[in-house]
mmCIF file of N, CA, C and O in Angstrom:
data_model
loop_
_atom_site.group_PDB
_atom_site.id
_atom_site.type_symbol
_atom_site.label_atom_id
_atom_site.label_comp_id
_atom_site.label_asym_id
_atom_site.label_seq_id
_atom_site.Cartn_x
_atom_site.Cartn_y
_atom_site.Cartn_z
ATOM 1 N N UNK H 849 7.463 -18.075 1.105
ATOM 2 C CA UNK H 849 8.057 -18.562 2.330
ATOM 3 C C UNK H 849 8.461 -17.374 3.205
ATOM 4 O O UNK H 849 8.810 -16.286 2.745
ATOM 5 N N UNK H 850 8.387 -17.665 4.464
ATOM 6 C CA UNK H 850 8.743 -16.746 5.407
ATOM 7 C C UNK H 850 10.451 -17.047 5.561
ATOM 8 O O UNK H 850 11.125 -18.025 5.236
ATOM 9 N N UNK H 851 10.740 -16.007 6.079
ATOM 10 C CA UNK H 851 12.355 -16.376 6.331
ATOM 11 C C UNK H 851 12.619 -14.984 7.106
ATOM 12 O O UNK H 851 12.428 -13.854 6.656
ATOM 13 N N UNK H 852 13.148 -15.374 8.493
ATOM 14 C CA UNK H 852 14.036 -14.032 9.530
ATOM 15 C C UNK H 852 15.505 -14.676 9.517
ATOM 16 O O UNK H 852 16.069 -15.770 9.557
ATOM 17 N N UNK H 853 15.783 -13.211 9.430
ATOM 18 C CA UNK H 853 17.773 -13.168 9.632
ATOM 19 C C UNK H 853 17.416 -12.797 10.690
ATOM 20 O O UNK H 853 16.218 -12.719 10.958
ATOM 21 N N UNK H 854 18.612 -12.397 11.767
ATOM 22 C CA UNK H 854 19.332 -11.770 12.536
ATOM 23 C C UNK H 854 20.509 -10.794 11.690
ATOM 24 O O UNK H 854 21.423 -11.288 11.030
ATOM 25 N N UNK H 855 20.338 -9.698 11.814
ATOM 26 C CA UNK H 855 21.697 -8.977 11.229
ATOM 27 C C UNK H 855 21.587 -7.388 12.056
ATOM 28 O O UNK H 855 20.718 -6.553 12.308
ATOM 29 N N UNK H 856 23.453 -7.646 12.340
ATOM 30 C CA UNK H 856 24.233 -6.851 12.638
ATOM 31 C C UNK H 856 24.368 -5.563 12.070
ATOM 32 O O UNK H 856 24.569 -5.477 10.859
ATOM 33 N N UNK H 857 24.288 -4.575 12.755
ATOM 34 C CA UNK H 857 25.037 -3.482 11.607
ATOM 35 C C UNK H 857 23.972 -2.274 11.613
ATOM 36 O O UNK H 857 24.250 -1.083 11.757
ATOM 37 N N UNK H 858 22.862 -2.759 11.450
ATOM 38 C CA UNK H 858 21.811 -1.753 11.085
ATOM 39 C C UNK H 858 21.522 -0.686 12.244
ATOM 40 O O UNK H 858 21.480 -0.899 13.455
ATOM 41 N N UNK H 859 21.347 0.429 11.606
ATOM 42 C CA UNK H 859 21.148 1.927 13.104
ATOM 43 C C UNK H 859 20.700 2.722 12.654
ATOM 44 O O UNK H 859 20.907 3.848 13.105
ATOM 45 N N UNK H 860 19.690 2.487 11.309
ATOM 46 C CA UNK H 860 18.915 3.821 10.640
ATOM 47 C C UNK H 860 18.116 3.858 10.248
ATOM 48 O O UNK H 860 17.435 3.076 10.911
ATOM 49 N N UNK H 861 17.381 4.355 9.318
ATOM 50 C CA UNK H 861 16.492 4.192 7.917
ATOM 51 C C UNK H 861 17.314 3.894 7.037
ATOM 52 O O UNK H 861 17.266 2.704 6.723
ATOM 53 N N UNK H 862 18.356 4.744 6.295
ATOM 54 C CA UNK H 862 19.148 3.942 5.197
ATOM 55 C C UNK H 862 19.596 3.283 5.354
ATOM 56 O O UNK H 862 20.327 3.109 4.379
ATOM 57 N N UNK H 863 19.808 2.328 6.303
ATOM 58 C CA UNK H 863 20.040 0.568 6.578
ATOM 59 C C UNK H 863 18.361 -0.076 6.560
ATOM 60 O O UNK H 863 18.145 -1.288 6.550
ATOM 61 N N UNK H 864 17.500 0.742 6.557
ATOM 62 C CA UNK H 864 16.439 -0.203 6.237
ATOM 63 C C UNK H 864 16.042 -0.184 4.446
ATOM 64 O O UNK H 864 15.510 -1.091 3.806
ATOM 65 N N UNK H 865 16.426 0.930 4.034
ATOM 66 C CA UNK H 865 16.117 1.514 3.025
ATOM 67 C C UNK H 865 17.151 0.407 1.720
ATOM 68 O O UNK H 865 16.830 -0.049 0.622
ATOM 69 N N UNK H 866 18.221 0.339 2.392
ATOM 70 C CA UNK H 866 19.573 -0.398 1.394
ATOM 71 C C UNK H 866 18.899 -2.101 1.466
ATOM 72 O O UNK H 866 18.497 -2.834 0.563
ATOM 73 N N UNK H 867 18.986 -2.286 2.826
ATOM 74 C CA UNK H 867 18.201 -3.754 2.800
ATOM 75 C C UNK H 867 17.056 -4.610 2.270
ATOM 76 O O UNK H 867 16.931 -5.811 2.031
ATOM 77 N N UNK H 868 16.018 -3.204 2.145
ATOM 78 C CA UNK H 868 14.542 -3.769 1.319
ATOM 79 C C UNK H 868 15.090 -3.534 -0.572
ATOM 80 O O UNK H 868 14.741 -4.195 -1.550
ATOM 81 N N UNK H 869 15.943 -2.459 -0.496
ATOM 82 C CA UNK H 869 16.438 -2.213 -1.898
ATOM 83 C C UNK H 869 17.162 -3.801 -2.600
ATOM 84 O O UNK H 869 16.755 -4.288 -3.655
ATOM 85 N N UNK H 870 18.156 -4.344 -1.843
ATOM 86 C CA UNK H 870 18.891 -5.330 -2.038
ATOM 87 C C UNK H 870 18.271 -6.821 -1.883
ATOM 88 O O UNK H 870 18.710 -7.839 -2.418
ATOM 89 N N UNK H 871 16.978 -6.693 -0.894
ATOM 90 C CA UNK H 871 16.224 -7.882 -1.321
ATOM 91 C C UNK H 871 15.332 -7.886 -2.435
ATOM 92 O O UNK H 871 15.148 -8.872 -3.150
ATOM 93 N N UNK H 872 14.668 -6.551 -2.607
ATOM 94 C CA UNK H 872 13.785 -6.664 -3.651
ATOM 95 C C UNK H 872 14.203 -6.414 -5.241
ATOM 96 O O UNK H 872 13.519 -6.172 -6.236
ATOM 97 N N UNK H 873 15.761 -6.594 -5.015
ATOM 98 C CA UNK H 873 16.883 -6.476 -6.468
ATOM 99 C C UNK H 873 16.513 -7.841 -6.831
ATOM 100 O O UNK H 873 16.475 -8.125 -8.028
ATOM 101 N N UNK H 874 16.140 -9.025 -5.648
ATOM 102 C CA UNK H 874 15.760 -10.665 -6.008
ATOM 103 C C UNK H 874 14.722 -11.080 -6.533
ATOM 104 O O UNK H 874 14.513 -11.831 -7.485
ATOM 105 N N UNK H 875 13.806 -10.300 -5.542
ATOM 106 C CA UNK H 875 12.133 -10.780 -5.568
ATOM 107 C C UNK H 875 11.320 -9.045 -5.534
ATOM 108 O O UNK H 875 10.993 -8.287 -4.621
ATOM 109 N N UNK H 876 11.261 -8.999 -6.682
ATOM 110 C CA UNK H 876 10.270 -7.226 -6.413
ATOM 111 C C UNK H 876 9.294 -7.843 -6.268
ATOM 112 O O UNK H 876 8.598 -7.487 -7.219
ATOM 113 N N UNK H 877 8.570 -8.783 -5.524
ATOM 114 C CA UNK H 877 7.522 -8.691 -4.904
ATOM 115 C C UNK H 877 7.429 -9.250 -2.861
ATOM 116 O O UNK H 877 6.563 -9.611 -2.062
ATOM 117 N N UNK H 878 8.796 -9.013 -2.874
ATOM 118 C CA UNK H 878 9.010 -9.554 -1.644
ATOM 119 C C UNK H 878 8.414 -8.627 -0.718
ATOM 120 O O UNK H 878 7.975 -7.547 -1.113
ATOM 121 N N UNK H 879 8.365 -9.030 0.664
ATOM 122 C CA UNK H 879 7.586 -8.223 1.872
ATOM 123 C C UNK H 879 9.074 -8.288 2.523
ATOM 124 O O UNK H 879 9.777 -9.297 2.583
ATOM 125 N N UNK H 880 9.358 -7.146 2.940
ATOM 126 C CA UNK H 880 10.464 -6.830 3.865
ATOM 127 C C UNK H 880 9.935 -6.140 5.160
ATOM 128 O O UNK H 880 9.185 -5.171 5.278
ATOM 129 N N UNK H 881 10.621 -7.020 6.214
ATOM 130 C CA UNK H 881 9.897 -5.919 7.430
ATOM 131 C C UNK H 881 11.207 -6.031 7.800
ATOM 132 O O UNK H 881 11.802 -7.108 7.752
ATOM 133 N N UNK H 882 11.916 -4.580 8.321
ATOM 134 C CA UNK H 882 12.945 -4.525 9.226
ATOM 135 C C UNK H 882 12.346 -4.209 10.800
ATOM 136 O O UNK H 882 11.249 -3.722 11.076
ATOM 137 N N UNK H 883 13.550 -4.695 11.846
ATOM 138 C CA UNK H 883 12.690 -4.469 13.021
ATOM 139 C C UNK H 883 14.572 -3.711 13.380
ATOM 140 O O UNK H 883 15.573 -4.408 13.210
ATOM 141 N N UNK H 884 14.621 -2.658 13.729
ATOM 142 C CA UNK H 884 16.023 -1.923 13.952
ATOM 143 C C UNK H 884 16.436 -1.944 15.397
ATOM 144 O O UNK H 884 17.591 -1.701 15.746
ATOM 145 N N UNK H 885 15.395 -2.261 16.286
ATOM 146 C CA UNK H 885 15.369 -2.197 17.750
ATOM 147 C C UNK H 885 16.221 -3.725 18.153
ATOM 148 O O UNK H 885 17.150 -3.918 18.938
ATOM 149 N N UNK H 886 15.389 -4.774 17.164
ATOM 150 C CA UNK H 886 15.597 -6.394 17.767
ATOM 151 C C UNK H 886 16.749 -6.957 16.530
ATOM 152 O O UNK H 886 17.136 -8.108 16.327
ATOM 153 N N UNK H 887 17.163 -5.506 15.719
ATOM 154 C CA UNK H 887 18.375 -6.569 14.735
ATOM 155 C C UNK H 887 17.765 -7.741 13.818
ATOM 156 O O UNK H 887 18.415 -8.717 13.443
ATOM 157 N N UNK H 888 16.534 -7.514 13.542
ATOM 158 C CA UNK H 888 15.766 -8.458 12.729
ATOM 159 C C UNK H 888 15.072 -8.054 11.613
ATOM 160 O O UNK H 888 14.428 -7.005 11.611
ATOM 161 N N UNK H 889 15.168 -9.042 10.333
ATOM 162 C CA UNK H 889 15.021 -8.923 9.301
ATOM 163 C C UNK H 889 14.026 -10.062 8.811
ATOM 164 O O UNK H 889 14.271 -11.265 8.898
ATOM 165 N N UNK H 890 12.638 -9.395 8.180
ATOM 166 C CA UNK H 890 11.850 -11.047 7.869
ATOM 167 C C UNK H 890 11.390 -10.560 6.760
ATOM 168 O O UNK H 890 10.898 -9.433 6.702
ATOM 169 N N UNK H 891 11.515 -11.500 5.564
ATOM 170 C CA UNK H 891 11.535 -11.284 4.006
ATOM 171 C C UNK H 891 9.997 -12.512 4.093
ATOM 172 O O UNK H 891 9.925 -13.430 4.910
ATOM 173 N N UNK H 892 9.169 -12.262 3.279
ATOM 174 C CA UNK H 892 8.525 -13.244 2.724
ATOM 175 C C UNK H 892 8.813 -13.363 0.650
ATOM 176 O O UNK H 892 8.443 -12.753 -0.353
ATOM 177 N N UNK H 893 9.367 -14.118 0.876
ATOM 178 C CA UNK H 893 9.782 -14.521 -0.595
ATOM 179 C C UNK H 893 10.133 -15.856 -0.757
ATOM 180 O O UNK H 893 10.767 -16.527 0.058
ATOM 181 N N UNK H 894 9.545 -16.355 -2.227
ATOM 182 C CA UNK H 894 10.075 -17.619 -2.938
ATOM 183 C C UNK H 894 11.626 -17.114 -3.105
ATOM 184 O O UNK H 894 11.720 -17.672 -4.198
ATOM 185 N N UNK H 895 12.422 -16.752 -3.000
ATOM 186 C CA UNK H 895 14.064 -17.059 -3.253
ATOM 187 C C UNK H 895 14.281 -17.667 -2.036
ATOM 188 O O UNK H 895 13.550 -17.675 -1.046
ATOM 189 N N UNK H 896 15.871 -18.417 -2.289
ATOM 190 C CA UNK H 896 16.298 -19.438 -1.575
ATOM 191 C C UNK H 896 16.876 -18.716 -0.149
ATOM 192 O O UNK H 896 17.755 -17.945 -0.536
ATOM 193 N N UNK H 897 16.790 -18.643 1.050
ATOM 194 C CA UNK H 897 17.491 -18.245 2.049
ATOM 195 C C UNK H 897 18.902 -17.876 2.040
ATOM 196 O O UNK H 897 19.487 -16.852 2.394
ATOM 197 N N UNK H 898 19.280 -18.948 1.555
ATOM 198 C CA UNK H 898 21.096 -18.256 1.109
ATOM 199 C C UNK H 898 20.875 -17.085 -0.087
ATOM 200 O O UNK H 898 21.767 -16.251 0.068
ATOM 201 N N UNK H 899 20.080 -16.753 -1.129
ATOM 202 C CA UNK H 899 20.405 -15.899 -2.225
ATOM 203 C C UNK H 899 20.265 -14.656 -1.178
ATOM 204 O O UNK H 899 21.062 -13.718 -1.194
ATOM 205 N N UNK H 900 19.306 -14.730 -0.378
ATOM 206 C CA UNK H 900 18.365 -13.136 0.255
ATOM 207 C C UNK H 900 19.300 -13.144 1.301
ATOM 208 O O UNK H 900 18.963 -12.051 1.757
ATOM 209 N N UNK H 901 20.642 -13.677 2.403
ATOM 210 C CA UNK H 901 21.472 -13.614 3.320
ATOM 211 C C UNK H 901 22.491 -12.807 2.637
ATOM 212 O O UNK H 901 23.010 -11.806 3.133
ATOM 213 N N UNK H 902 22.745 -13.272 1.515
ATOM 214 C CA UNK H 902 23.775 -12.998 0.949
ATOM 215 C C UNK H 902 23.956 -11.586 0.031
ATOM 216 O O UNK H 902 24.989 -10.930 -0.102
ATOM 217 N N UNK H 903 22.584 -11.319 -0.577
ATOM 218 C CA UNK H 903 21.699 -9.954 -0.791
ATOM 219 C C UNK H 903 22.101 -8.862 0.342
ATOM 220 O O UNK H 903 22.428 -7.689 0.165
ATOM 221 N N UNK H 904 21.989 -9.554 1.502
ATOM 222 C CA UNK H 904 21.783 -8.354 2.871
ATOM 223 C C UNK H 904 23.477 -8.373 2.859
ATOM 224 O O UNK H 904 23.960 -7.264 2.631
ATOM 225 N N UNK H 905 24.555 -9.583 3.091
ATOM 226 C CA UNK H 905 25.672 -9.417 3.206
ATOM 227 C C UNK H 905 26.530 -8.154 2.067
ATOM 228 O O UNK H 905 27.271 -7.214 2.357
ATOM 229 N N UNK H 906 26.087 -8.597 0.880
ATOM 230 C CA UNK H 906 26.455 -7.599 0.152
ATOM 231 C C UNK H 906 26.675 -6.105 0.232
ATOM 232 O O UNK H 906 27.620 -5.399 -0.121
ATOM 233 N N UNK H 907 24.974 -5.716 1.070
ATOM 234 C CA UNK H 907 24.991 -3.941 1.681
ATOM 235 C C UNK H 907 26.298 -4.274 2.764
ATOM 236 O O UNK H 907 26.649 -3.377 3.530
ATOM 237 N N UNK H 908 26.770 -5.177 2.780
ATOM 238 C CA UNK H 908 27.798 -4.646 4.179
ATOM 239 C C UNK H 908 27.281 -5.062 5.592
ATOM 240 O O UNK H 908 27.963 -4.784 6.578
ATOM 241 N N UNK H 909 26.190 -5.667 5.705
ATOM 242 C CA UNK H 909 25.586 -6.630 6.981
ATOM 243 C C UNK H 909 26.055 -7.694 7.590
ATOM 244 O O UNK H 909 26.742 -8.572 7.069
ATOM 245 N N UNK H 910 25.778 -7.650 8.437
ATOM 246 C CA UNK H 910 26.273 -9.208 9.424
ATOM 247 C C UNK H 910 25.239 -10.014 9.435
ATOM 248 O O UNK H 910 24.427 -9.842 10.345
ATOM 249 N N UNK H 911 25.035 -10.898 8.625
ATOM 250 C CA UNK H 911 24.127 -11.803 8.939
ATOM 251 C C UNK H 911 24.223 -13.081 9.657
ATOM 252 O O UNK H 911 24.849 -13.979 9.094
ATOM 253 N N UNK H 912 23.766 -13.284 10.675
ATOM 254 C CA UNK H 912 23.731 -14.117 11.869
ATOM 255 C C UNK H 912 22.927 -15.628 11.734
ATOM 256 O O UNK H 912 21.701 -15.719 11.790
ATOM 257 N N UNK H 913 23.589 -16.467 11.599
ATOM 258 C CA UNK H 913 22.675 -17.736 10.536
ATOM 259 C C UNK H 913 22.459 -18.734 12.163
ATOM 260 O O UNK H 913 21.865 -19.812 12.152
#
């Protein structure tokens, strides 16, 4: 399944780096694309939308539902 957040917070590489780390702690086969310009986050993974929001909340993110 496809799934985009919106999240707050991010202004680097190691905010992209912590985020693909913390989704793929769920699904190591997930596709993470960060977009750092538009504050957007799109995971393709079988986990549930709340586990992978809550994944990103954990690094310390704002996730925007």
């Amino acid at each position: 399944m496809q799934h985009e957040f919106s999240v707050q917070g991010m202004s680097c590489q190691h905010c992209v780096k912590a985020i693909e780390r913390a989704v793929r702690a769920l699904d190591v086969q997930a596709r993470v694309e960060v977009d750092l310009a538009q504050q957007r986050v799109r995971v393709a993974s079988d986990q549930p939308r709340a586990a992978l929001a809550q994944a990103i909340r954990a690094e310390g993110y704002t996730v925007v539902e």
